[in-house]
Structure formats: structure tokens, C-alpha cells
Short mmCIF file of N, CA, C and O and ligand atoms in Angstrom, two decimals:
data_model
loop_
_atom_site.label_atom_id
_atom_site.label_comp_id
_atom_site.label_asym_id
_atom_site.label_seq_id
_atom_site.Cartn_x
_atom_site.Cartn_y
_atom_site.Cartn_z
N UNK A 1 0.84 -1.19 0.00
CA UNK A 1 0.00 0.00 0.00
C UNK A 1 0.88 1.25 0.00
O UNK A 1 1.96 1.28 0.59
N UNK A 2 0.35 2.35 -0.74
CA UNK A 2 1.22 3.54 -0.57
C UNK A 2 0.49 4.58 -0.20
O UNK A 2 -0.69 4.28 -0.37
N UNK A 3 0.64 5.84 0.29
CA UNK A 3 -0.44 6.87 0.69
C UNK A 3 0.34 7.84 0.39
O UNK A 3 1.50 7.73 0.77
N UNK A 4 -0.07 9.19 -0.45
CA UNK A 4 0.46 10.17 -1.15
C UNK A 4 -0.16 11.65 0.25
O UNK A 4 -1.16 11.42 0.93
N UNK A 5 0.28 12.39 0.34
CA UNK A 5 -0.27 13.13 0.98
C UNK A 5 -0.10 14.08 0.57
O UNK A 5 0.77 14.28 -0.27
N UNK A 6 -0.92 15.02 1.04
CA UNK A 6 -1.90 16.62 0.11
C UNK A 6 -0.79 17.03 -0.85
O UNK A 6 -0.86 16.91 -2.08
N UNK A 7 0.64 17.68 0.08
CA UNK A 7 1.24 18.84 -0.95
C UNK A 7 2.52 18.13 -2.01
O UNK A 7 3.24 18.70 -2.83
N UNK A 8 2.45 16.95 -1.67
CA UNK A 8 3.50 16.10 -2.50
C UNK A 8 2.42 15.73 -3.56
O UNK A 8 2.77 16.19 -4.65
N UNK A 9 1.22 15.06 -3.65
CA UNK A 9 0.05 14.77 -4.50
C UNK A 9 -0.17 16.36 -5.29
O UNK A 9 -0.17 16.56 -6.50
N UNK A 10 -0.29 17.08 -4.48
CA UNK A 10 -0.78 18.57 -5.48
C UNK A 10 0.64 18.58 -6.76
O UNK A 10 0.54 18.60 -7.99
N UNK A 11 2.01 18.56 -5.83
CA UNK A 11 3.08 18.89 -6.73
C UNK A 11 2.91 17.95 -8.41
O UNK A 11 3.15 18.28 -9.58
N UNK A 12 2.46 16.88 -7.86
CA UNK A 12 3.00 15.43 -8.98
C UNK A 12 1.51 16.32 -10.04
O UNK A 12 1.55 16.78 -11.18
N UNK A 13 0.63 16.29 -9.29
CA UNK A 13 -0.30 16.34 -10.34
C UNK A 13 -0.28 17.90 -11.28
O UNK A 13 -0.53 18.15 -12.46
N UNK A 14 0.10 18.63 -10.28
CA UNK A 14 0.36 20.12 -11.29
C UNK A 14 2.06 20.18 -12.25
O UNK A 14 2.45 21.02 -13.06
N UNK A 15 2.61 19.16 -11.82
CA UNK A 15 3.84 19.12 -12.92
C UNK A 15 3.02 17.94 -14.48
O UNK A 15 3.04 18.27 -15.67
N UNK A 16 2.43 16.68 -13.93
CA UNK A 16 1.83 16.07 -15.07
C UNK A 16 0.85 17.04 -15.73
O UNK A 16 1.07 16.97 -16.94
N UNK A 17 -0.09 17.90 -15.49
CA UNK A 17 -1.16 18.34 -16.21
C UNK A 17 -0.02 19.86 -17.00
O UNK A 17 -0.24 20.26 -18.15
N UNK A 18 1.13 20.48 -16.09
CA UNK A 18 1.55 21.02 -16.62
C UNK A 18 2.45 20.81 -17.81
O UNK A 18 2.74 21.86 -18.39
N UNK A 19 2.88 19.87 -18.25
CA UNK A 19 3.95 19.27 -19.07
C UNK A 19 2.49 18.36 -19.85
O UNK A 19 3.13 17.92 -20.80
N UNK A 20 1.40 17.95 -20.03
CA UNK A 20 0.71 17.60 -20.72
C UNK A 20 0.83 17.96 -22.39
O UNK A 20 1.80 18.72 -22.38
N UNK A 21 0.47 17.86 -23.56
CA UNK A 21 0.27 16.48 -23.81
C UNK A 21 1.79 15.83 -23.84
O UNK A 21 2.01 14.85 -24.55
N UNK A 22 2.74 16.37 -23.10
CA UNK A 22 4.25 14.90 -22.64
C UNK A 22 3.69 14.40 -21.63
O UNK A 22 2.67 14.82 -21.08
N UNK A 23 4.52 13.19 -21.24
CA UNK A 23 4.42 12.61 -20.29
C UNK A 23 5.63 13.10 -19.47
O UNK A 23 6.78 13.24 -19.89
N UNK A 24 5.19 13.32 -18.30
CA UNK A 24 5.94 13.75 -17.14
C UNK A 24 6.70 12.54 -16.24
O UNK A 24 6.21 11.41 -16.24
N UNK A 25 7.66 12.79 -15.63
CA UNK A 25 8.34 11.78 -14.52
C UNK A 25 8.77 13.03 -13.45
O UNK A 25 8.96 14.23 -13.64
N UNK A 26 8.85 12.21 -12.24
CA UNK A 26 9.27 12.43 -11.14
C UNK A 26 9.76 11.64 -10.01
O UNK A 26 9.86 10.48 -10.42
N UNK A 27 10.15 11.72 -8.64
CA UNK A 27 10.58 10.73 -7.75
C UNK A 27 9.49 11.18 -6.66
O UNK A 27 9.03 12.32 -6.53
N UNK A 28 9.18 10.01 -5.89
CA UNK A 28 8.62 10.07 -4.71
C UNK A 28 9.50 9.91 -3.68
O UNK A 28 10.40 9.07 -3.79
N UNK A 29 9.37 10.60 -2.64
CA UNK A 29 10.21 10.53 -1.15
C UNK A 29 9.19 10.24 -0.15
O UNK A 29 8.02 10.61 -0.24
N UNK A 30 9.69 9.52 0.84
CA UNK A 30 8.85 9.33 1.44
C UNK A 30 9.64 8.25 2.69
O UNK A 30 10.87 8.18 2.73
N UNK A 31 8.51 7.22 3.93
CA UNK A 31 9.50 6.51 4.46
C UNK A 31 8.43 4.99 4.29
O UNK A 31 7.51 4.75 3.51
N UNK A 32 9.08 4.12 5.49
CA UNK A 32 7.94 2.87 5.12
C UNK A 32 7.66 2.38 6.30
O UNK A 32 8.46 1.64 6.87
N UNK A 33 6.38 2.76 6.91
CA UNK A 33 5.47 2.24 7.83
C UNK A 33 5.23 0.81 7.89
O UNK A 33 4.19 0.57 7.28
N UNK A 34 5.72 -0.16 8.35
CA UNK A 34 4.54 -1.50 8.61
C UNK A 34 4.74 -1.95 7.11
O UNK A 34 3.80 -2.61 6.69
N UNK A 35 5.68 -1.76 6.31
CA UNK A 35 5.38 -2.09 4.64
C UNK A 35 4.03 -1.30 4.04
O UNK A 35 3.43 -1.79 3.09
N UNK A 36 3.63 -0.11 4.62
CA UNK A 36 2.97 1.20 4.39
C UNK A 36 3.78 1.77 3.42
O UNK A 36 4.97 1.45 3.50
N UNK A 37 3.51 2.42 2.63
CA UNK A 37 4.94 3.60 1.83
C UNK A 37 3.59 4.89 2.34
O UNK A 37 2.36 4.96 2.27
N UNK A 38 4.63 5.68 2.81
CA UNK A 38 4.00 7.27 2.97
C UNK A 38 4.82 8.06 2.23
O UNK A 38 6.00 8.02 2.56
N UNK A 39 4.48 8.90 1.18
CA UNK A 39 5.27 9.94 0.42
C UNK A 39 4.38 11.18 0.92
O UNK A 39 3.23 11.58 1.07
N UNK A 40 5.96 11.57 1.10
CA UNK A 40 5.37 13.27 2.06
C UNK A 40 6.52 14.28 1.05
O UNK A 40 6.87 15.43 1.32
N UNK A 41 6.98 13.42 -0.19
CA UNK A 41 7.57 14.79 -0.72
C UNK A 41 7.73 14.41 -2.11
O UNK A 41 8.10 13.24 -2.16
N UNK A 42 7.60 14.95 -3.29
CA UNK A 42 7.44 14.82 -4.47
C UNK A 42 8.62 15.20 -5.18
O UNK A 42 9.23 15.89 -4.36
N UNK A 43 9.33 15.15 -6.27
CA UNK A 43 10.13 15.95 -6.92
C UNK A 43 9.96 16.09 -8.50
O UNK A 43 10.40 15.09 -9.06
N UNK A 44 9.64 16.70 -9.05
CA UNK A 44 9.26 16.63 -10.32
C UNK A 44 10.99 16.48 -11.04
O UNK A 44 12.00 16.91 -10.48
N UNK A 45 10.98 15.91 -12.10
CA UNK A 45 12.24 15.49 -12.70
C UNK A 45 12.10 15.58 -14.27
O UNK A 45 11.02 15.15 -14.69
N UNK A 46 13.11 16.14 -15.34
CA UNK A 46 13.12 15.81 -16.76
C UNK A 46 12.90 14.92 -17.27
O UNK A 46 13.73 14.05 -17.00
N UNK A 47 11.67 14.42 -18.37
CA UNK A 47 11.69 13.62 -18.55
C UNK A 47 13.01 14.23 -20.05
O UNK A 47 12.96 15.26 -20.73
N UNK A 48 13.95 13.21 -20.07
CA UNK A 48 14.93 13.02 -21.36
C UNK A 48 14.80 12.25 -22.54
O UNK A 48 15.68 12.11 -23.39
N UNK A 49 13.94 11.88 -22.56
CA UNK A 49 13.73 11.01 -23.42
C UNK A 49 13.61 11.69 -24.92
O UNK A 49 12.62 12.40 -25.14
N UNK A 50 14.72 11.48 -26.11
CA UNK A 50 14.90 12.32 -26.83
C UNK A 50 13.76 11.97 -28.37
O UNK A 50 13.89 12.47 -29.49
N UNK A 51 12.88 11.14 -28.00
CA UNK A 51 12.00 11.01 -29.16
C UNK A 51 10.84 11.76 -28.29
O UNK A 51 11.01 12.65 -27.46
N UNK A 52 9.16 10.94 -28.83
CA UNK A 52 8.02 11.72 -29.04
C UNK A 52 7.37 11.49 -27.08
O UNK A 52 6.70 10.63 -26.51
N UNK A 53 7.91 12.53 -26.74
CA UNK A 53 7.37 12.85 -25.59
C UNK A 53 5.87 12.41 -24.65
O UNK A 53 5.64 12.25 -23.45
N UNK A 54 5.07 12.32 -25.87
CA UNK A 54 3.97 12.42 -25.34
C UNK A 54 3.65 10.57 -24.92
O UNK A 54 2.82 10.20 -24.09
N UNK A 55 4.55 9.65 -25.73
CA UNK A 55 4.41 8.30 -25.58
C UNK A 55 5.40 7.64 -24.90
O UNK A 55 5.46 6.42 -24.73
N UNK A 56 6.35 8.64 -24.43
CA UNK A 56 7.70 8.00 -23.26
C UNK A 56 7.77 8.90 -22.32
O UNK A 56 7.32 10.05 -22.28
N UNK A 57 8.44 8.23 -21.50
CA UNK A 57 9.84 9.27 -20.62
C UNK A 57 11.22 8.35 -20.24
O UNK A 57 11.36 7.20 -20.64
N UNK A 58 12.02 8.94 -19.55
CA UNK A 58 13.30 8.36 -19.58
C UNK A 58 14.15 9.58 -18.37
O UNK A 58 14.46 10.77 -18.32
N UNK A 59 14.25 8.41 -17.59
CA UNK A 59 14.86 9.05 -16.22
C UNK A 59 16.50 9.16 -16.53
O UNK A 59 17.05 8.26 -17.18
N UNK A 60 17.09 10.08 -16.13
CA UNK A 60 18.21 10.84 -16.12
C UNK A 60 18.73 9.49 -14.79
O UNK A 60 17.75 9.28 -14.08
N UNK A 61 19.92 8.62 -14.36
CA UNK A 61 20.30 8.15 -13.49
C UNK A 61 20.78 9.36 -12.61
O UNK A 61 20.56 9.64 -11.43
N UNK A 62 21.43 9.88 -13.46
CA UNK A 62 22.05 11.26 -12.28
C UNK A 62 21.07 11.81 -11.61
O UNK A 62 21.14 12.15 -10.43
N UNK A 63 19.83 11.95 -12.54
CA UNK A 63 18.96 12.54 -11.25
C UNK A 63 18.64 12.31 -10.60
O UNK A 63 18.67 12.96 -9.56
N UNK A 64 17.81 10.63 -10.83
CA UNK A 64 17.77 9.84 -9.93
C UNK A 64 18.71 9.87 -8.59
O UNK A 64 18.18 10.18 -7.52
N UNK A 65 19.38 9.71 -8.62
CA UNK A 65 20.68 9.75 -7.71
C UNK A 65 20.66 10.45 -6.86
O UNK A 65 20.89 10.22 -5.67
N UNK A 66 20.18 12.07 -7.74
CA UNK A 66 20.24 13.07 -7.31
C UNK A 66 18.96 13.35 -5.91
O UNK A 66 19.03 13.76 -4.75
N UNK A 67 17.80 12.86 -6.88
CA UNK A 67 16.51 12.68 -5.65
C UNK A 67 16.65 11.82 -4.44
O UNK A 67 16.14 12.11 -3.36
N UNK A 68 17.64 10.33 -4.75
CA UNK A 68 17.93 9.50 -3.37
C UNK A 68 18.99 10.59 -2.61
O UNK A 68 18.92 10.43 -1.40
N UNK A 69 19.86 11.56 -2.96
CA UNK A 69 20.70 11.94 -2.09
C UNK A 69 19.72 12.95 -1.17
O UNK A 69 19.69 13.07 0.06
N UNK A 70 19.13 13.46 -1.94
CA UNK A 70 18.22 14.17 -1.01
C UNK A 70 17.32 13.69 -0.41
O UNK A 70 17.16 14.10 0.74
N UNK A 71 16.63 12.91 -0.81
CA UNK A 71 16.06 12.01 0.43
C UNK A 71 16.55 11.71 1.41
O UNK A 71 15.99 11.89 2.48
N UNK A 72 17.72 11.18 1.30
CA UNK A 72 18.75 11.05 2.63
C UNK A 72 19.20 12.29 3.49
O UNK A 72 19.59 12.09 4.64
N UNK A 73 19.17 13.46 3.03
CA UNK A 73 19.54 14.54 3.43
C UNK A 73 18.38 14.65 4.43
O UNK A 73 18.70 15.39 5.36
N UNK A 74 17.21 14.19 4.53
CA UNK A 74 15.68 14.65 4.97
C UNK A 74 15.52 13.56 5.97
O UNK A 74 14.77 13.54 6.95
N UNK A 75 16.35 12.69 5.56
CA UNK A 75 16.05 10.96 6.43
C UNK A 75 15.27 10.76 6.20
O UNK A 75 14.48 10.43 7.09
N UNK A 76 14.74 10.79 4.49
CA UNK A 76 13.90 10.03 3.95
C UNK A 76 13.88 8.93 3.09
O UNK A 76 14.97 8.38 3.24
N UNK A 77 13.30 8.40 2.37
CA UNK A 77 13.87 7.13 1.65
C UNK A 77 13.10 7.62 0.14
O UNK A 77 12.03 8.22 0.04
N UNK A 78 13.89 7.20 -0.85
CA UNK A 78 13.43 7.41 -2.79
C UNK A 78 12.28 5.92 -2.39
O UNK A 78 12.54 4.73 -2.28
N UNK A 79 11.37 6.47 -2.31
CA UNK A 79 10.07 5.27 -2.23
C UNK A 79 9.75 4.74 -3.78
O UNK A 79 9.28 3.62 -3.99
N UNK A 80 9.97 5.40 -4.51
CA UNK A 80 9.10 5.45 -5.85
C UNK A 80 9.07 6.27 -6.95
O UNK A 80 9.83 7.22 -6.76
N UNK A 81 8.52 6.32 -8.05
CA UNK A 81 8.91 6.92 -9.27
C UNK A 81 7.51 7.07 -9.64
O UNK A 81 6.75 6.14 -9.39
N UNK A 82 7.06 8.17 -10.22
CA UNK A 82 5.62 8.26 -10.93
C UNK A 82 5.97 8.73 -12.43
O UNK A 82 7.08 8.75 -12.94
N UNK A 83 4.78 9.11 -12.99
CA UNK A 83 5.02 9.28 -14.31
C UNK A 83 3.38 9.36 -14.93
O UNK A 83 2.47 8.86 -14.27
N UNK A 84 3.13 10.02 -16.23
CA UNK A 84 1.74 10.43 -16.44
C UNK A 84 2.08 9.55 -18.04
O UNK A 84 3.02 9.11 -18.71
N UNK A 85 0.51 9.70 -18.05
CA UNK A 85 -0.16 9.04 -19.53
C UNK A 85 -1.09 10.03 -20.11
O UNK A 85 -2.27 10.14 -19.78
N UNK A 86 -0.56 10.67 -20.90
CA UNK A 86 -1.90 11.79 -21.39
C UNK A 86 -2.35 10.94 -22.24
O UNK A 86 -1.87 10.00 -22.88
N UNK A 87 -3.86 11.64 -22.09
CA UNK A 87 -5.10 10.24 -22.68
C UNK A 87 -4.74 9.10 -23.02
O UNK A 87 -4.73 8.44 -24.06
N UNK A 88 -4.47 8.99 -21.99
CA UNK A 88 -4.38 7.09 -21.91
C UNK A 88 -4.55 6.67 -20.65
O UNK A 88 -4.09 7.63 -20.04
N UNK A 89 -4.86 5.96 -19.90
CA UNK A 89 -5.14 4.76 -18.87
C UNK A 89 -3.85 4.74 -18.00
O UNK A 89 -2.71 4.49 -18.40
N UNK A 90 -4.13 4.97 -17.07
CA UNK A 90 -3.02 4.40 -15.62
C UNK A 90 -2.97 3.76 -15.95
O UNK A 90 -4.15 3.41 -16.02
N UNK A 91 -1.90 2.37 -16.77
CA UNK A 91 -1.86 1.18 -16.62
C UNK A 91 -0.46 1.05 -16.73
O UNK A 91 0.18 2.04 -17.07
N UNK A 92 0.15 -0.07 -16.50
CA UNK A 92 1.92 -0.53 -16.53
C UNK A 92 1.72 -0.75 -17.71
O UNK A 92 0.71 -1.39 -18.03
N UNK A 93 2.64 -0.29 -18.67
CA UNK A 93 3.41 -0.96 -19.95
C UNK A 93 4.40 -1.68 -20.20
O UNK A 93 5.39 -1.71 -19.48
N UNK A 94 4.28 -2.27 -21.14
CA UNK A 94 5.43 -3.39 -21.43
C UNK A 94 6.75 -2.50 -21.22
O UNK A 94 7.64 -2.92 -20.48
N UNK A 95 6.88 -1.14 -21.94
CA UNK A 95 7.83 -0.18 -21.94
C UNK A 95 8.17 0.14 -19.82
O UNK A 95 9.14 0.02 -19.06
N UNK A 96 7.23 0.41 -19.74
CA UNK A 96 7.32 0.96 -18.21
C UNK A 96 8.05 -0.52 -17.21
O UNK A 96 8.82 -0.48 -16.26
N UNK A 97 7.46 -1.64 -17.86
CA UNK A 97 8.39 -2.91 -16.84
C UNK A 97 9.09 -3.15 -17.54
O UNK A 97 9.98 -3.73 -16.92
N UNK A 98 9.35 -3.09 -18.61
CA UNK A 98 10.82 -2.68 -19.30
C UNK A 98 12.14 -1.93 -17.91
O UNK A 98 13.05 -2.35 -17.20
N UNK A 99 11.51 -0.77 -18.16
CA UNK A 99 12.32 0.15 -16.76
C UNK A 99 12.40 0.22 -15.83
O UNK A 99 13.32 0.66 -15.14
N UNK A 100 11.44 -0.20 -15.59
CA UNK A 100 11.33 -0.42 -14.24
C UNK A 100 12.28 -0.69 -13.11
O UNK A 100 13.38 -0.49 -13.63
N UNK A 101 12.44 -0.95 -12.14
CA UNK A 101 13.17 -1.75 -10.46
C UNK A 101 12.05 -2.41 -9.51
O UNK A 101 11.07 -1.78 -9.13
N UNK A 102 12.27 -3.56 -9.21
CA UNK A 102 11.64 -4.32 -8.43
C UNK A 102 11.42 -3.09 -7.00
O UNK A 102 10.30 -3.06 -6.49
N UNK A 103 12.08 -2.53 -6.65
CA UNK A 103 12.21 -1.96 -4.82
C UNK A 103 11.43 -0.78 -5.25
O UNK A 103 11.81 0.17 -4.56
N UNK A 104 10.56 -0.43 -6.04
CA UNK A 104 10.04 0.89 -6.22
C UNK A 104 8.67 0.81 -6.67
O UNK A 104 8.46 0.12 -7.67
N UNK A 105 7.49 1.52 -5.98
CA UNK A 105 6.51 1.52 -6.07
C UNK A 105 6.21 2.71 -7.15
O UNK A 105 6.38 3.87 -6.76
N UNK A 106 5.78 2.48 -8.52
CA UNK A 106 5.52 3.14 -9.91
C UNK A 106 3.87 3.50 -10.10
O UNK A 106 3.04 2.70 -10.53
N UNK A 107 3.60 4.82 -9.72
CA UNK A 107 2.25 5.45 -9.95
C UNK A 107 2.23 5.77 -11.30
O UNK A 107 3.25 6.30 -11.71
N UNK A 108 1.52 5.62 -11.93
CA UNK A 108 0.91 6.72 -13.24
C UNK A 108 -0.52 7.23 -13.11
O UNK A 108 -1.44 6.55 -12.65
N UNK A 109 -0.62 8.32 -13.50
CA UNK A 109 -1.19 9.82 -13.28
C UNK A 109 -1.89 9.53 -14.70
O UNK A 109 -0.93 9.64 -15.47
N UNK A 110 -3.05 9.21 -15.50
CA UNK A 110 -3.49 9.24 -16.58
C UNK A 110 -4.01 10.74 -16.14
O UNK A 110 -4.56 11.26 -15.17
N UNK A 111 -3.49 11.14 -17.47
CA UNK A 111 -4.19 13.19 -17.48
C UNK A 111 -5.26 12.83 -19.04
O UNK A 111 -5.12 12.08 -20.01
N UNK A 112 -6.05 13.60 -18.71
CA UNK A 112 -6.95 13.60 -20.01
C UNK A 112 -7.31 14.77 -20.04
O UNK A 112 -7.62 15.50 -19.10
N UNK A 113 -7.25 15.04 -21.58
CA UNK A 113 -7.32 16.53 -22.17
C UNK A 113 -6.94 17.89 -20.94
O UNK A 113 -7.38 19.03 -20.80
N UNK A 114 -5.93 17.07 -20.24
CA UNK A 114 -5.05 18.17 -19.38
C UNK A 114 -5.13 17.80 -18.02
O UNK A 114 -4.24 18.15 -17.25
N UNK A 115 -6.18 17.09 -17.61
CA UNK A 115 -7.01 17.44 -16.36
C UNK A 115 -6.30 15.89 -15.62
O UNK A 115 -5.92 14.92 -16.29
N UNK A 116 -6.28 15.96 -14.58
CA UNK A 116 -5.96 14.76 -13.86
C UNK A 116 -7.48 14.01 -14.24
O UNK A 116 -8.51 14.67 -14.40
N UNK A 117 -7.41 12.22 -14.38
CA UNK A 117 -8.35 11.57 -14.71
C UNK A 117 -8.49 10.59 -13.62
O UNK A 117 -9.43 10.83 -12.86
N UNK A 118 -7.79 9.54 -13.36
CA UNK A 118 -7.22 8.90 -12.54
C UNK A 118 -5.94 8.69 -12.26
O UNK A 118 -5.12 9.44 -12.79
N UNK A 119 -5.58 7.81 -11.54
CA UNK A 119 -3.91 7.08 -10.67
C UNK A 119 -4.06 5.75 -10.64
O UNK A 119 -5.21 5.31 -10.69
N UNK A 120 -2.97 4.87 -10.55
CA UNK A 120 -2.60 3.29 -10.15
C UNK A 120 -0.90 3.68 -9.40
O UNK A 120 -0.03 4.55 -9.47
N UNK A 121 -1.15 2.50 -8.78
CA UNK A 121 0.43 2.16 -8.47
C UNK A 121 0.52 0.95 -8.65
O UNK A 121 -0.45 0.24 -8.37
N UNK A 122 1.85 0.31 -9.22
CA UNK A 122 2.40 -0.84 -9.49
C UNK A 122 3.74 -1.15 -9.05
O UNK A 122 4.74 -0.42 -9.01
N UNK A 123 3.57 -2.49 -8.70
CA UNK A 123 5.05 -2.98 -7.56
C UNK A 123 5.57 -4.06 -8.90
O UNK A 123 4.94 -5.10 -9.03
N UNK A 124 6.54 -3.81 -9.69
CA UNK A 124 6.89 -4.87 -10.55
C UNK A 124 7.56 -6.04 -9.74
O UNK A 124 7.86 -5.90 -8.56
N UNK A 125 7.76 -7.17 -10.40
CA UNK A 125 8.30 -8.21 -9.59
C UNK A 125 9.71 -7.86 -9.53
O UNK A 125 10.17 -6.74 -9.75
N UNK A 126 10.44 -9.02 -9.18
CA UNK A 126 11.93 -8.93 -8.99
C UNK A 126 12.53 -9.43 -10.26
O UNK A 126 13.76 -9.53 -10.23
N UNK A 127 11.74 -9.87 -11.69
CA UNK A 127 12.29 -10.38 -12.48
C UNK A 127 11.57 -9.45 -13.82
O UNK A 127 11.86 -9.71 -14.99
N UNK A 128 10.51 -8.23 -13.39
CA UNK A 128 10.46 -7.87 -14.37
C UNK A 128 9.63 -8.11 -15.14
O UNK A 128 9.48 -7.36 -16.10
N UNK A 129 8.69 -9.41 -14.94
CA UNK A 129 8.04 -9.69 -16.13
C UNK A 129 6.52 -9.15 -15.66
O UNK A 129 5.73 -8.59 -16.42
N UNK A 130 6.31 -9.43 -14.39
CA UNK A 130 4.71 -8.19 -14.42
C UNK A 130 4.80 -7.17 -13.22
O UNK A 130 5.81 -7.10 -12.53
N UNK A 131 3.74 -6.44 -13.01
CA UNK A 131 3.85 -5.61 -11.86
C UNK A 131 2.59 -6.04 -11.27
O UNK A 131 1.76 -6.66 -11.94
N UNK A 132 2.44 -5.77 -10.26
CA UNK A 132 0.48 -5.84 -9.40
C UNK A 132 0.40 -4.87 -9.13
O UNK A 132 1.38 -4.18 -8.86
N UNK A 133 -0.89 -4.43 -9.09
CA UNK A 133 -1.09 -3.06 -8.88
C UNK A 133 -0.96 -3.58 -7.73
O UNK A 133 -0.87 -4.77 -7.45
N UNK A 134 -0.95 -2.18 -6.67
CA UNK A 134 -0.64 -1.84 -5.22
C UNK A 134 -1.65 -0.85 -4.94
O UNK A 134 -1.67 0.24 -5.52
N UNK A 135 -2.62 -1.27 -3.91
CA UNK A 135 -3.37 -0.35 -3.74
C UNK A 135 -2.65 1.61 -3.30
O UNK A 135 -1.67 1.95 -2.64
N UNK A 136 -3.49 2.28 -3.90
CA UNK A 136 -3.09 3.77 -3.45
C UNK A 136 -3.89 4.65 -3.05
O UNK A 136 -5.06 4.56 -3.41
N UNK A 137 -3.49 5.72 -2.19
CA UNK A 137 -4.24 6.30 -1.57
C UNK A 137 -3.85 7.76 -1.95
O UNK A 137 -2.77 8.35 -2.02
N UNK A 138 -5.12 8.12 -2.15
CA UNK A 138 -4.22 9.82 -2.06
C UNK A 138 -5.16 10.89 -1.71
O UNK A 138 -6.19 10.45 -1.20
N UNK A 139 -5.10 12.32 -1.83
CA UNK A 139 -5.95 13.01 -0.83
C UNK A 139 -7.02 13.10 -2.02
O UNK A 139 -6.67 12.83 -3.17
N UNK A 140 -8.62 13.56 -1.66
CA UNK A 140 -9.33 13.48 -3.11
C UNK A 140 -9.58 14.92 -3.17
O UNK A 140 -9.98 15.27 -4.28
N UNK A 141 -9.47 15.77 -2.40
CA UNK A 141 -10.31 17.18 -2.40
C UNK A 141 -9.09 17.85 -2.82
O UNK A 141 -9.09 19.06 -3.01
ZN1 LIG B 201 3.98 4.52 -18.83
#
């Protein structure tokens, strides 16, 4: 289970609807309750990905890196990675468990015609070949 809370959820969703029709990436921070994930801090990140934006993204490792060092700076932990689907479906892609890491809980943000639509989170396995969704929680108002 993961639980997003208010101003880390506001950040993710006003960087995806802002970067719409691309698809957006970012890191989640956060720590782990009971095998709870709580993200209490968001970071919006480049997506690099040097073809058609709106059907990829592609995480920078350095940045990556860059979001676990700061997490640690906070004594927090890199919980997770999100990422948006303009008009298209929260769902894992072959591409997305492609990239994936087993230790990281992967939200997507489906935005439609700009607007946040729905969310999923997905825990891929340790080998990659599927993810389960993971239930998520986040603030609704
Ligand atoms: Zn995707």
C-alpha cells in the first residue's frame, strides 16, 4: 500500500497536467510504515527522453541519484517513481516494466485533455516480467 499526501500529491499532479500532452516523470520521497509507503515529498524530474514525448519518458540516473541523495539529506527514503499518460489509462506498460526496479513503487497519473483523470500504483516483480497493482491512496479534495 502507498499513501500520497496533500502537498506532495498537489506537486505530482500540477507538474503532469503542466507538461501535458508529454508525459511527465518524477521521484517520490517518502519513508515505510509496517510495509505502508507514505510519500510526504514529491520531486518533479526531466523527462529526457529524446524522441516523441507524449508516448515515453526516460529518467536521467544522475537525477535519480540526485533525488535519493536528497532524500537522505531529509532521512527520507526514494520510495518510488511516478510518471503520467496523457489520454491514456493508468496502466503498466510493457515499456514501463521494461524500466522499471523491483524496490520501487511506480504510480501513473493518466491526465486527459489536461485534467488529472485517474492514478494506479504498481510494484513490478523482482524479475520484471509483471507488476500488481498496489493499492493507493491519495488526498481526493
Ligand atoms: Zn507509462
Amino acid at each position: 500500500m502507498i499513501e500520497i499526501e496533500q502537498q506532495p500529491w498537489k506537486d505530482m499532479v500540477r507538474h503532469a497536467e503542466s507538461t501535458y500532452p508529454n508525459e511527465c516523470c518524477g521521484a517520490m520521497l517518502g519513508r515505510t510504515e509496517n510495509g505502508k509507503k507514505v510519500v510526504t515529498r514529491s520531486v518533479p524530474l526531466a523527462n529526457s527522453f529524446s524522441g516523441e514525448q507524449g508516448e515515453r519518458y526516460e529518467l536521467r540516473p544522475e537525477d535519480l541519484l540526485e533525488a535519493d541523495k536528497a532524500a537522505r539529506a531529509q532521512n527520507l527514503d526514494l520510495v518510488g517513481i511516478f510518471h503520467s499518460h496523457p489520454d491514456c489509462d493508468a496502466y503498466f506498460s510493457e515499456t514501463d516494466l521494461k524500466n522499471s526496479c523491483p524496490w520501487f513503487s511506480f504510480v501513473v497519473l493518466s491526465i486527459k485533455k489536461g485534467k488529472l483523470d485517474h492514478a494506479n500504483s504498481f510494484l513490478p516483480d523482482f524479475d520484471q516480467t509483471k507488476a500488481d497493482k498496489e493499492e493507493l491512496i491519495w488526498p481526493k479534495s
